[in-house]
Coordinates of C-alpha atoms and ligand atoms in Angstrom, one line a residue:
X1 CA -22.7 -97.8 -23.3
X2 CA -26.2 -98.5 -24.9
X3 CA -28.4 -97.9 -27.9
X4 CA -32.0 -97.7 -28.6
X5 CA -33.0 -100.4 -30.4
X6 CA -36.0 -99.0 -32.2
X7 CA -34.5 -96.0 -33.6
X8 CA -31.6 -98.5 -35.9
X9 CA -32.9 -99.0 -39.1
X10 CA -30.0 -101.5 -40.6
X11 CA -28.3 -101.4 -44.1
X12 CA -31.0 -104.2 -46.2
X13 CA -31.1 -106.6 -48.8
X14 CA -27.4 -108.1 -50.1
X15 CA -24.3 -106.9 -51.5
X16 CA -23.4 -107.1 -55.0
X17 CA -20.7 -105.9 -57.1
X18 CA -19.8 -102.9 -54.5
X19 CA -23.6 -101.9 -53.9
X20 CA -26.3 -103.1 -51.8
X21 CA -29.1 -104.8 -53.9
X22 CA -32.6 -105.8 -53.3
X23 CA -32.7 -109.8 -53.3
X24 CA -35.4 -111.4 -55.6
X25 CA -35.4 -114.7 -53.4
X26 CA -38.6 -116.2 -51.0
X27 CA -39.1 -114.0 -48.3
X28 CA -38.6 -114.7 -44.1
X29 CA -38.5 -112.9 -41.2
X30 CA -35.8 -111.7 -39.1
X31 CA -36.6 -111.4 -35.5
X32 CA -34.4 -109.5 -33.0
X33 CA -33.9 -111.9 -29.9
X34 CA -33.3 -109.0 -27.7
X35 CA -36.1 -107.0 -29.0
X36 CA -38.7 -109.6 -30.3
X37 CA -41.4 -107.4 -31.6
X38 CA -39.1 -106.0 -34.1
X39 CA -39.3 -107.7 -37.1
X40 CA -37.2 -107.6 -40.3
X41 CA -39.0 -108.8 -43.8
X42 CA -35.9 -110.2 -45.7
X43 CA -35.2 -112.0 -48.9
X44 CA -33.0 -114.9 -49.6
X45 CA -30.6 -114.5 -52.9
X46 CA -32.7 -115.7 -55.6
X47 CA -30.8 -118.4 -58.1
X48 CA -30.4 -115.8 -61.1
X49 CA -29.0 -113.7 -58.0
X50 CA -26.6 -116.1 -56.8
X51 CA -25.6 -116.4 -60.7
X52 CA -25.0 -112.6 -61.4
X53 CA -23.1 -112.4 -58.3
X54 CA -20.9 -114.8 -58.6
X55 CA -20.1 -113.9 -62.0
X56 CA -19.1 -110.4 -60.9
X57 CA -16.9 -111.8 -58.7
X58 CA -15.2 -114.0 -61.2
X59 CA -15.2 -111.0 -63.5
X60 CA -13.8 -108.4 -61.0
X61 CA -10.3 -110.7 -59.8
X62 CA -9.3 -110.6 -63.6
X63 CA -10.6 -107.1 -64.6
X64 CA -9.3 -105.9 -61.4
X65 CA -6.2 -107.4 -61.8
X66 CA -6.7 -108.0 -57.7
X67 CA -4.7 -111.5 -58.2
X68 CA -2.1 -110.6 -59.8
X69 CA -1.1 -107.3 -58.7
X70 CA 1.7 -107.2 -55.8
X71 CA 0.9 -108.4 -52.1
X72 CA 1.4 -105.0 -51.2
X73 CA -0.9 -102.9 -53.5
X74 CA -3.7 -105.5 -51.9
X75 CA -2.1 -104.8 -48.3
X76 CA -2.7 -100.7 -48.8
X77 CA -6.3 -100.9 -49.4
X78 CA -6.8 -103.5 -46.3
X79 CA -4.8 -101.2 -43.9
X80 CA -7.3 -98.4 -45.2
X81 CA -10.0 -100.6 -44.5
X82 CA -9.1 -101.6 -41.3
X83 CA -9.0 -98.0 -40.4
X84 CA -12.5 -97.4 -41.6
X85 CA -13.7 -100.6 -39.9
X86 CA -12.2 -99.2 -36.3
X87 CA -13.4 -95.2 -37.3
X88 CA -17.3 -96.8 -37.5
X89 CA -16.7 -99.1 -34.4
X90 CA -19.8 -98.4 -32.6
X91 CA -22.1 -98.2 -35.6
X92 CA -20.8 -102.1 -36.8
X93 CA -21.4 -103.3 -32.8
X94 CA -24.8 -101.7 -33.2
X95 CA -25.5 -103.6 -36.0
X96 CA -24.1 -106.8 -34.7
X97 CA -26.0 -106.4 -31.2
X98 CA -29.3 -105.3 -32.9
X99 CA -30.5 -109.0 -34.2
X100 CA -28.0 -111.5 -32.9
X101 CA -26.9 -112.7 -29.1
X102 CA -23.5 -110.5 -29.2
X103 CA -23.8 -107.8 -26.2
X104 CA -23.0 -104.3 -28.0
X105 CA -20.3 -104.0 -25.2
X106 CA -18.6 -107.2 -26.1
X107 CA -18.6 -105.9 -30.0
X108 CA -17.2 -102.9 -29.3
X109 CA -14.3 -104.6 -27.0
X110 CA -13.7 -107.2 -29.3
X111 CA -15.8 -108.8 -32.0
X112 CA -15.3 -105.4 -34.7
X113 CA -11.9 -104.7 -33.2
X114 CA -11.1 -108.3 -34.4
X115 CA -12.6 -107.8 -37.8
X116 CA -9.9 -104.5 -38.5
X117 CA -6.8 -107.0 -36.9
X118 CA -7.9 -109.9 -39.2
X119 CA -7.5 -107.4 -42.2
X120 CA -4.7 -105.8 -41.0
X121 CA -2.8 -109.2 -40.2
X122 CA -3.7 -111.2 -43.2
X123 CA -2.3 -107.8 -45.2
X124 CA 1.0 -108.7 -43.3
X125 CA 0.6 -112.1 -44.2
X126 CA 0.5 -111.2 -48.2
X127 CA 3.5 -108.6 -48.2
X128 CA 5.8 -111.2 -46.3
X129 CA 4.5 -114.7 -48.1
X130 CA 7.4 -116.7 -49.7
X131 CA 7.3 -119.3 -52.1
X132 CA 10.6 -122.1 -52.5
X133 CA 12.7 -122.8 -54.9
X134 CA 13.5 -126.8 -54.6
X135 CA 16.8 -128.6 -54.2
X136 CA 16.9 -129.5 -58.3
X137 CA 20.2 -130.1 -59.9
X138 CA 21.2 -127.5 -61.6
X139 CA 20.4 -127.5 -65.5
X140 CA 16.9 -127.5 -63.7
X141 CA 15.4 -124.5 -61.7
X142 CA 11.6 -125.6 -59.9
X143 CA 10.1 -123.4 -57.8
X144 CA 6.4 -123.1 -56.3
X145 CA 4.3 -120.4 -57.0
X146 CA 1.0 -120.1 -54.8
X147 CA -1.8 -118.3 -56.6
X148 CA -5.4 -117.7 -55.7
X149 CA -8.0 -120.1 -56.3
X150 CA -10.5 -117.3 -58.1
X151 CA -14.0 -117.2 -56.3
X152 CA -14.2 -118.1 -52.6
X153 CA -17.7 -119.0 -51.3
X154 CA -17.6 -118.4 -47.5
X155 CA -20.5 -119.5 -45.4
X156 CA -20.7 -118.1 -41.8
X157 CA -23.0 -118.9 -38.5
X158 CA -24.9 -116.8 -36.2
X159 CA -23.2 -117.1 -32.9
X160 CA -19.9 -114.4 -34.3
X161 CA -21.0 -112.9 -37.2
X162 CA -18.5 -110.4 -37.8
X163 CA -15.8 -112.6 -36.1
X164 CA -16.0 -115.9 -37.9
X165 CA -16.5 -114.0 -41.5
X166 CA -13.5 -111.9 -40.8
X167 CA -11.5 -114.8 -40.0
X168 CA -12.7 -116.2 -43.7
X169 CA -13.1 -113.3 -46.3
X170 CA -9.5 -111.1 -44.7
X171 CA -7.0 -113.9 -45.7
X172 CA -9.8 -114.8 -48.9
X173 CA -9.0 -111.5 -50.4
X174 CA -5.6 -110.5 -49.2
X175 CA -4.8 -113.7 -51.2
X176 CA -5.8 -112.4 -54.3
X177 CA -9.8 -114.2 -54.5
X178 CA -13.0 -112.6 -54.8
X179 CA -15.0 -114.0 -51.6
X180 CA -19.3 -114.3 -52.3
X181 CA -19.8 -114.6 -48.4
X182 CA -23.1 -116.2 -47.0
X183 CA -24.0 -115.1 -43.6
X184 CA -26.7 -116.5 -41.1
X185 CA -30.3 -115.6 -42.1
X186 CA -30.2 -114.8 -38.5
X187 CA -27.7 -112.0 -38.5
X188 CA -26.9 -110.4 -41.8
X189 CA -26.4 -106.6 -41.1
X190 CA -23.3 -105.9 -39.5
X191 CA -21.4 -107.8 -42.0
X192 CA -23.0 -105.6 -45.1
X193 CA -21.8 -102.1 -43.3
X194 CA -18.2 -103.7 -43.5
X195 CA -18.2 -104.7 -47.0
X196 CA -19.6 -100.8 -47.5
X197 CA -16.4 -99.6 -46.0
X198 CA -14.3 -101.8 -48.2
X199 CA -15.3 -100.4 -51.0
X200 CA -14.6 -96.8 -49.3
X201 CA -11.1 -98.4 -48.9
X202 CA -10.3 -98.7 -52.6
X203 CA -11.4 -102.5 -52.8
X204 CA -12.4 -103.1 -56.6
X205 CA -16.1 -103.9 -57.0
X206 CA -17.1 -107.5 -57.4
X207 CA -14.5 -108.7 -54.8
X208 CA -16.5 -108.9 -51.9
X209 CA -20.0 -109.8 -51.8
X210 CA -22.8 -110.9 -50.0
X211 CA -25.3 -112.9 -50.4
X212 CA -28.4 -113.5 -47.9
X213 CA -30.1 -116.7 -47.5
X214 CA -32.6 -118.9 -45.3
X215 CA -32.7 -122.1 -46.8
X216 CA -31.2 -123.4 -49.9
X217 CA -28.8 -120.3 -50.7
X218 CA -26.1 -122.1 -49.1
X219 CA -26.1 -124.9 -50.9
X220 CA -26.7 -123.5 -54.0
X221 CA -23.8 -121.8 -53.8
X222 CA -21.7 -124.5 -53.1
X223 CA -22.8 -126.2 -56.1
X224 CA -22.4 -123.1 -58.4
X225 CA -19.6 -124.0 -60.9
X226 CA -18.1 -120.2 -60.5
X227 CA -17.3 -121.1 -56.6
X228 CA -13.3 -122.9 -56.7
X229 CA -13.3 -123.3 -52.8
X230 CA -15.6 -123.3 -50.1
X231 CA -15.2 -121.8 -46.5
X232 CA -17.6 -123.1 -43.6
X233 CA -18.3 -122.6 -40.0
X234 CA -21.4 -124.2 -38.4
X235 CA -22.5 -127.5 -37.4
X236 CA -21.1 -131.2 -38.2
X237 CA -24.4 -132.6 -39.4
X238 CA -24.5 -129.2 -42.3
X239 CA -20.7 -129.7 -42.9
X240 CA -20.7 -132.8 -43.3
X241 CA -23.8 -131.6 -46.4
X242 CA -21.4 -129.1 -47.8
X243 CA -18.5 -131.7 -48.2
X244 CA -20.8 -133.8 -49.9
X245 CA -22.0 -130.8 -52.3
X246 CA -18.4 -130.0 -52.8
X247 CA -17.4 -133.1 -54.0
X248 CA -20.5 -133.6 -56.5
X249 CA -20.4 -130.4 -58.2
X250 CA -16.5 -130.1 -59.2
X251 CA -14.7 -131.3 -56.0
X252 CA -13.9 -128.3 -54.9
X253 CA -11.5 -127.8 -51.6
X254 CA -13.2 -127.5 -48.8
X255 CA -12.6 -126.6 -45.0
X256 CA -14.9 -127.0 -41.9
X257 CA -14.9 -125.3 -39.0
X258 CA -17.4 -127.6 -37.1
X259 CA -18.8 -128.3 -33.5
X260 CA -17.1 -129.2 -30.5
X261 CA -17.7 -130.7 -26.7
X262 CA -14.9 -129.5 -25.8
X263 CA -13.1 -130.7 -22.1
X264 CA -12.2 -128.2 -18.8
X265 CA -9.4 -130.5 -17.4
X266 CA -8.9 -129.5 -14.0
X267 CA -5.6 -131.0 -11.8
X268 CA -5.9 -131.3 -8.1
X269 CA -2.9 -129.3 -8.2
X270 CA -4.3 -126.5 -10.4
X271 CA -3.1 -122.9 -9.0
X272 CA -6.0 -120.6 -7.6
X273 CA -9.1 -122.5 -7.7
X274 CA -10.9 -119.2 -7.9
X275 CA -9.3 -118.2 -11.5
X276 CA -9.7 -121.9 -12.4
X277 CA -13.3 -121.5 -11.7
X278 CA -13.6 -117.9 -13.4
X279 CA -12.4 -119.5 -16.0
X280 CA -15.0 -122.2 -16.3
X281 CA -18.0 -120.7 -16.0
X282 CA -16.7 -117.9 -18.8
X283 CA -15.8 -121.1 -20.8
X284 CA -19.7 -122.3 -20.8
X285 CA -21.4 -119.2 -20.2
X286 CA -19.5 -117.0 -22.8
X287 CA -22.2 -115.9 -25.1
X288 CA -24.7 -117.9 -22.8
X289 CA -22.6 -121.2 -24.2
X290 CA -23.4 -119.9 -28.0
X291 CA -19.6 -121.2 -29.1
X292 CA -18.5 -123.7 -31.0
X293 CA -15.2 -123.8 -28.8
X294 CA -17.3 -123.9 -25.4
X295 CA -15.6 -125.7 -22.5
X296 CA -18.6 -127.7 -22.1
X297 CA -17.1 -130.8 -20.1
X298 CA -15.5 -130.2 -17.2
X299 CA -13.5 -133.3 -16.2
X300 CA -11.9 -132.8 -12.6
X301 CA -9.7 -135.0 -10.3
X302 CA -11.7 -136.4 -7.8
X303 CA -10.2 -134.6 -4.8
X304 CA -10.9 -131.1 -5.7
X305 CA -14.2 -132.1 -7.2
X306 CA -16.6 -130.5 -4.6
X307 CA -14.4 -126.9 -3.8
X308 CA -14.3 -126.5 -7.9
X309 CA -17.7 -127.1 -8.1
X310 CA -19.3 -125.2 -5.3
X311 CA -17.1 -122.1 -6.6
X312 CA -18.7 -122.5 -10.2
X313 CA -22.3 -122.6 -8.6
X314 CA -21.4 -119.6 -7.0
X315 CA -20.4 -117.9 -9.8
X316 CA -22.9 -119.1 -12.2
X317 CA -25.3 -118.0 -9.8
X318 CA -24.7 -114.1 -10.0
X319 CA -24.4 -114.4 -14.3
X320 CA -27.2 -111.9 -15.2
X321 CA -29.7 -111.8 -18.6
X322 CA -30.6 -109.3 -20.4
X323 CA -30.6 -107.8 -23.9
X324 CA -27.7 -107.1 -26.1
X325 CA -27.4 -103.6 -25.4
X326 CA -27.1 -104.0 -21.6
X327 CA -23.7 -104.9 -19.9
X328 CA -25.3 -108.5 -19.1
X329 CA -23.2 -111.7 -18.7
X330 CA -25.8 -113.9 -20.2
X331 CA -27.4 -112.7 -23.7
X332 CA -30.4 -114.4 -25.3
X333 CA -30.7 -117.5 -26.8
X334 CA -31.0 -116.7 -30.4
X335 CA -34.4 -118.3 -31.5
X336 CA -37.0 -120.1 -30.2
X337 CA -35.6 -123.0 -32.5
X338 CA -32.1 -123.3 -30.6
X339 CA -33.9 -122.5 -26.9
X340 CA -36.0 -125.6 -27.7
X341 CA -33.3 -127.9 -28.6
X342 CA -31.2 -127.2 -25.3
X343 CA -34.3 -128.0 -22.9
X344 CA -35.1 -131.6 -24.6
X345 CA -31.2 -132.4 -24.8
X346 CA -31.4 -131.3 -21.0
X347 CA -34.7 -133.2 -20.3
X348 CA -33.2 -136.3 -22.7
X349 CA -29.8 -136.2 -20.4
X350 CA -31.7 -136.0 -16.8
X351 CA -33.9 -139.0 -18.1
X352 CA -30.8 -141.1 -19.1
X353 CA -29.4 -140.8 -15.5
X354 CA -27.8 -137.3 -15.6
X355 CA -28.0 -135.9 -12.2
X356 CA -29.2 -132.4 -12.5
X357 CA -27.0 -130.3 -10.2
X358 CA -28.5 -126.4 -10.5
X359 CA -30.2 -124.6 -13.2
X360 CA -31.9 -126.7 -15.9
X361 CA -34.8 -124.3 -16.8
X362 CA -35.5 -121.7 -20.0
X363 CA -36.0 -118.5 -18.8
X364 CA -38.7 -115.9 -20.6
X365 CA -38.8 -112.4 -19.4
X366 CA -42.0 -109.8 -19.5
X367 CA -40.7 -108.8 -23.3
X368 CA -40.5 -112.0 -24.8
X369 CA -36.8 -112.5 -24.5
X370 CA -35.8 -116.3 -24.0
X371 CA -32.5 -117.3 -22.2
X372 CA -31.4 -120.5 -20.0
X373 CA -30.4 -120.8 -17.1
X374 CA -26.5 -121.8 -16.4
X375 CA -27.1 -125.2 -15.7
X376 CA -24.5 -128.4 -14.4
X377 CA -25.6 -132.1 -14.9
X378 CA -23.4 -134.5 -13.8
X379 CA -23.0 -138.1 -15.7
X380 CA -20.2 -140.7 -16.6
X381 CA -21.9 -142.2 -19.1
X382 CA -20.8 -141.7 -22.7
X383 CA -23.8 -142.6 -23.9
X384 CA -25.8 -139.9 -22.2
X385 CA -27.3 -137.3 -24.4
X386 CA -25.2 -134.5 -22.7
X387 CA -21.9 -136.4 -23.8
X388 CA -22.8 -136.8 -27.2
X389 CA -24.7 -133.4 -28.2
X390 CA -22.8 -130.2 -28.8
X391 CA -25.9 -128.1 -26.3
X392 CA -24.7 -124.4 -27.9
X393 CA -26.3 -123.2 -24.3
X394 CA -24.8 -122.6 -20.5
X395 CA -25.0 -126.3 -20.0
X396 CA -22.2 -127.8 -18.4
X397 CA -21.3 -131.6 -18.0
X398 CA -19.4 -132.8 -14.7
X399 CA -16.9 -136.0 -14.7
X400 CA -14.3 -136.9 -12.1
X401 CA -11.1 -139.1 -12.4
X402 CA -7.8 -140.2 -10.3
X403 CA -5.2 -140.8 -12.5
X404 CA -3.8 -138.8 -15.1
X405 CA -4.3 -141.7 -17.7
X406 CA -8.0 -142.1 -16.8
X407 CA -8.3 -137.9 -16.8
X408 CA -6.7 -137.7 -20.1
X409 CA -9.4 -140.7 -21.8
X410 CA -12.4 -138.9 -20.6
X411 CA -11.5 -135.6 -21.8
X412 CA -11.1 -137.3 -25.2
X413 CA -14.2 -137.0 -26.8
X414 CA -14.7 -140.1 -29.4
X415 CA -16.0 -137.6 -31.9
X416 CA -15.2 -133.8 -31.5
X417 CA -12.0 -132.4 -31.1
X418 CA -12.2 -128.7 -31.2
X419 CA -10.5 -127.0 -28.3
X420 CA -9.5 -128.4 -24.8
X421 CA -8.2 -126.6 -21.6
X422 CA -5.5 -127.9 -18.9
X423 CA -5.4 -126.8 -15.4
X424 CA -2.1 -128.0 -13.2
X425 CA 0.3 -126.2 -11.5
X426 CA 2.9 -128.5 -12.6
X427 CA 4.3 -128.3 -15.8
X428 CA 4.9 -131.8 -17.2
X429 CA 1.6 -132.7 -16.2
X430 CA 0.3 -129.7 -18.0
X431 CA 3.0 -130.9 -21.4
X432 CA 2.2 -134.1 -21.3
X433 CA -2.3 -133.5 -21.4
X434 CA -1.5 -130.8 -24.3
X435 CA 0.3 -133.9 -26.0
X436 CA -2.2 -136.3 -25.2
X437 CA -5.5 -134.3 -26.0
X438 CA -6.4 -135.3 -29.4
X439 CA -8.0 -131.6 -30.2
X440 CA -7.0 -129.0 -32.5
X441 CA -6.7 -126.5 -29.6
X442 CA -5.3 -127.2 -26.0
X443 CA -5.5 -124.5 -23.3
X444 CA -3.0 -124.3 -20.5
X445 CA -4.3 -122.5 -17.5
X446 CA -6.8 -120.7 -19.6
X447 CA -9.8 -121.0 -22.2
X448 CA -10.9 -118.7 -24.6
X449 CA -8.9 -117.3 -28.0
X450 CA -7.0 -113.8 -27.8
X451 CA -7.9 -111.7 -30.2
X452 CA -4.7 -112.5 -31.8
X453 CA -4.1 -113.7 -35.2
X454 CA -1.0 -115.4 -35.2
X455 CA -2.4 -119.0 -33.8
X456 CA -4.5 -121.1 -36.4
X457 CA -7.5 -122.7 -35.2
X458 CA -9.9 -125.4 -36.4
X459 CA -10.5 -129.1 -35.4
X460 CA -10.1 -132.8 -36.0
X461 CA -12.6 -135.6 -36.7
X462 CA -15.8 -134.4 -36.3
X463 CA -15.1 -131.0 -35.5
X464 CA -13.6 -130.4 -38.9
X465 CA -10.5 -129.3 -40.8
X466 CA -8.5 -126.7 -42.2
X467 CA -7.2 -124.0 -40.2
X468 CA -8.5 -120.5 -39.9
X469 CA -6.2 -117.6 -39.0
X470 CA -3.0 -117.8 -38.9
X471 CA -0.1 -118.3 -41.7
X472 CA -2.3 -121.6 -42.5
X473 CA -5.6 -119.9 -42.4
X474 CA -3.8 -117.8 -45.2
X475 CA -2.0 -120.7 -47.4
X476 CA -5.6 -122.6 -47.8
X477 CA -6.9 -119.8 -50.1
X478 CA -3.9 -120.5 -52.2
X479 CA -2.9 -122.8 -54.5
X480 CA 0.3 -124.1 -55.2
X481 CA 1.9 -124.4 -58.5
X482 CA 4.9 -126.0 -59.3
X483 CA 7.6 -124.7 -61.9
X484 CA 10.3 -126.6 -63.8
X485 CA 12.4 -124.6 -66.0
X486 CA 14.9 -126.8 -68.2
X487 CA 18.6 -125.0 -68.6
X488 CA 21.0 -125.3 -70.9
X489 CA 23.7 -125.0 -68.6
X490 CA 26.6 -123.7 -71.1
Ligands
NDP501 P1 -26.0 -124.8 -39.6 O1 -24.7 -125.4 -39.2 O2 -27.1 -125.6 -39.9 O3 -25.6 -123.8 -40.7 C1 -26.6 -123.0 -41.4 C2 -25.9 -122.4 -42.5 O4 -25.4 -123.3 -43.4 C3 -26.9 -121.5 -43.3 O5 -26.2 -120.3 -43.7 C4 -27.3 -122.4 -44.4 O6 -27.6 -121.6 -45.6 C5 -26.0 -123.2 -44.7 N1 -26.3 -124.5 -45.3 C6 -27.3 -125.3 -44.9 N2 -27.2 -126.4 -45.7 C7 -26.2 -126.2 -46.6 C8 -25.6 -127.0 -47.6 N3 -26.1 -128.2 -47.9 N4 -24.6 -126.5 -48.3 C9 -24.1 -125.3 -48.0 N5 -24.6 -124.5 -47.0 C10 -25.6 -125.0 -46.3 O7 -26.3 -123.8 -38.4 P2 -27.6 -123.3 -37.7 O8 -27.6 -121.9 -37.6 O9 -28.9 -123.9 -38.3 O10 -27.4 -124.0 -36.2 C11 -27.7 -125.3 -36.0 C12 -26.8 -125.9 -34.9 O11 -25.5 -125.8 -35.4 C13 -26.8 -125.1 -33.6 O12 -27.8 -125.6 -32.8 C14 -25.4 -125.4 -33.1 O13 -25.4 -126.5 -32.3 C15 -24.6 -125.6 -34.3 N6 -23.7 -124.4 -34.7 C16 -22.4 -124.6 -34.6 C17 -21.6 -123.5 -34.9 C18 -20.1 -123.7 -34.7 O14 -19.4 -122.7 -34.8 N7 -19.6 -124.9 -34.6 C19 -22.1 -122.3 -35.3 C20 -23.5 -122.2 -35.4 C21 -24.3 -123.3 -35.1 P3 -29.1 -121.7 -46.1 O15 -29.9 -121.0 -45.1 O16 -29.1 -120.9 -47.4 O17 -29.4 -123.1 -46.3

């Protein structure tokens, strides 16, 4: 399974009211990190650009009459778009694989399979929502209606294109909104051939469009008085702007799908130290540590400490780079930008008094191509750089404990509180962590999501909130009305 890089030529520009349109924005460059002497000369969405489109948005939910036709009229055309997203499988993981750090045989296993179940389960979603009618007396009838919020600005990051914007603009639209979706100015392609198929579906014009952007688009967006809610995924420090945007320019809803440092909690008693270890080294080397739910801390019992860790060496050790259209283990680092900032947070942790235990180097191959090595440093202190940053790379920080009280305080983090994993055979210990770890996801005896739908996710403190996926990754595109209705009971 492979392509040929040179020979893609991707779908350009953004797209707007069911068609793809030239953006009139300041121009940047797009580089492939896989291929680095392709270059792509893009255009960010240009204000009067950002203000057309989201007007056809707003225009297309009432012309359409998307909102407030049934559930199920909504539900036909995603089923049919699901189908078209799994027909052109290998075409969207082409796409996906060409400019970001997703191998081509990961997208095709997973990341566009998950972008035809997100529309396929948020469908379900609309045709079995209910609303309640309250416990009124009875010359009074109130019930809650829950209707769309309009025009959903969605903004998504680099690391999963397709995944993290399926996860927004399939429960966005099955609600009944219009979604104007921003993705990365570092991987907008694959995301532009799935709004093509929608619109091949039967989706009415104007509901789903995209809008391209390096610097200032985002925002702009935010601020645009069409927009009634805003969708994010990406880093604290940039959420943390968007709230603030939000709230100044009509305080619109929000919800944040931040970063994590998320904990490996590993039990003396854990079952199969060699699964446990699989486990960990997929947890911080899964798209080479690109993920915002990376098991980046692992925090094991003292006695097991060195088996765990020589068994992680080992397997970090055979992890192999290459580009995105090889079967690698380790993809690139996406830009020079990101490769930068994980060797000084490295160099900043080993000169606080991190002990570097292997790896700890960028690697450059004969084409340009920039990864890092998988890399453990080990440190207590909670001050140390490698605590406190969220790396986005294969680096991996060790911590020991004895008791159960002092495992379950270090794999708090005093900040982030994404997703945490358990490891214990027994299963009171294993209840008691998941009740314990202050973290919007606990793992027991695995890390990683399924593919599955069903289970929201999103964080607490500093790794955000709101939920995407599941019922509550639907509800938060809706609003909720309530209803009185005065009787005269004869
Ligand atoms: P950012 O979190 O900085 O997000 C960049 C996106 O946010 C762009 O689309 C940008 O649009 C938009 N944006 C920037 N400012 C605003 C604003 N004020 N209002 C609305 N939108 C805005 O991600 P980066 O790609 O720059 O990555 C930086 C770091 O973030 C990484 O090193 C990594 O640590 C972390 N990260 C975390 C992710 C996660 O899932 N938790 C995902 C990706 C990155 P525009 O270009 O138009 O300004």
């Amino acid at each position: 399974m492979s392509f040929d890089v040179n020979t893609i030529s991707p779908p350009r520009g953004g797209f707007v009211g069911g068609c793809y349109e030239p953006m009139t924005g300041a121009p940047f460059e797009l580089r492939s990190p896989s291929a680095p002497h392709i270059v792509f000369e893009e255009r960010s969405a240009s204000q009067e650009d950002i203000d057309r489109c989201v007007s056809l948005a707003s225009g297309a939910v009432k012309s359409s009459g998307w909102a407030a036709c049934g559930p199920r009229d909504r539900a036909r055309i995603l089923h049919r778009w699901a189908d078209l997203v799994d027909a052109r499988l290998e075409e969207i993981a082409i796409l996906e694989a060409l400019v970001g750090s997703r191998p081509y045989h990961e997208a095709t296993e997973r990341d566009v399979r998950v972008v035809a179940m997100a529309l396929r389960q948020f469908a379900a979603y609309a045709e079995t929502h209910e609303s309640a009618v309250t416990a009124t007396p009875h010359h009074q009838l109130s019930y809650t209606r829950d209707m769309p919020y309009g025009v959903v600005a969605a903004i998504a990051p680099w690391n999963f294109p397709l995944i993290l914007s399926a996860w927004k603009f399939a429960p966005a639209l099955a609600a009944g909104n219009a979604v104007v979706l921003k993705p990365s100015e570092l991987t907008p392609f694959s995301i532009l051939r799935v709004a093509e198929l929608g619109i091949e579906a039967g989706l009415p014009k104007g509901l789903f469009n995209i809008l391209p952007g390096a610097g200032g688009t985002g925002a702009a967006l935010v601020r645009h008085p069409g927009i009634d809610t805003v969708s994010f995924t990406g880093s604290t420090v940039t959420g943390a702007k968007v709230m603030a945007e939000a709230a100044a320019h009509g305080l619109k809803p929000v919800s944040l799908e931040l970063g994590g440092k998320g904990a490996q909690l590993v039990f003396a008693d854990a079952r199969d130290p060699d699964h446990v270890a699989d486990l960990i080294v997929r947890g911080i080397t899964y798209n080479s540590g690109q993920v915002c739910f990376a098991g980046s801390r692992l925090v094991v019992q003292a006695a097991i400490r060195d088996r765990l860790l020589s068994l992680v060496e080992q397997r970090m050790n055979g992890l192999v780079e290459g580009p995105t259209w090889q079967k690698v283990s380790l993809p690139p680092i996406i830009n020079a930008t990101q490769l930068a900032r994980i060797e000084a947070i490295v160099q900043t942790a080993t000169d606080q008094g991190a002990e570097l235990l292997c790896g700890g180097e960028p690697i450059a191959d004969a084409q340009g191509r920039s990864f890092f090595q998988p890399t453990i440093l080990q440190s207590s202190d909670t001050d140390n750089a490698a605590y406190r940053e969220e790396i986005f790379g294969p680096v991996l920080l060790l911590d020991t404990f004895e008791s159960f009280e002092e495992g379950i305080a270090k794999a708090n983090h005093p900040e982030f509180g994404l997703a945490a994993s358990v490891y214990t055979s027994n299963l009171d210990t294993a209840l008691a962590a998941a009740d314990q770890l202050d973290s919007g996801t606990v793992w027991i005896n695995h890390w990683g999501r399924a593919a599955d739908m069903t289970s929201p996710f999103g964080g607490v403190r500093r790794s955000g909130f709101g939920k995407d996926m599941g019922r509550a990754g639907y509800q938060k595109y809706l609003k909720t009305k309530s209803v009185w209705v005065e009787r005269a009971v004869p």
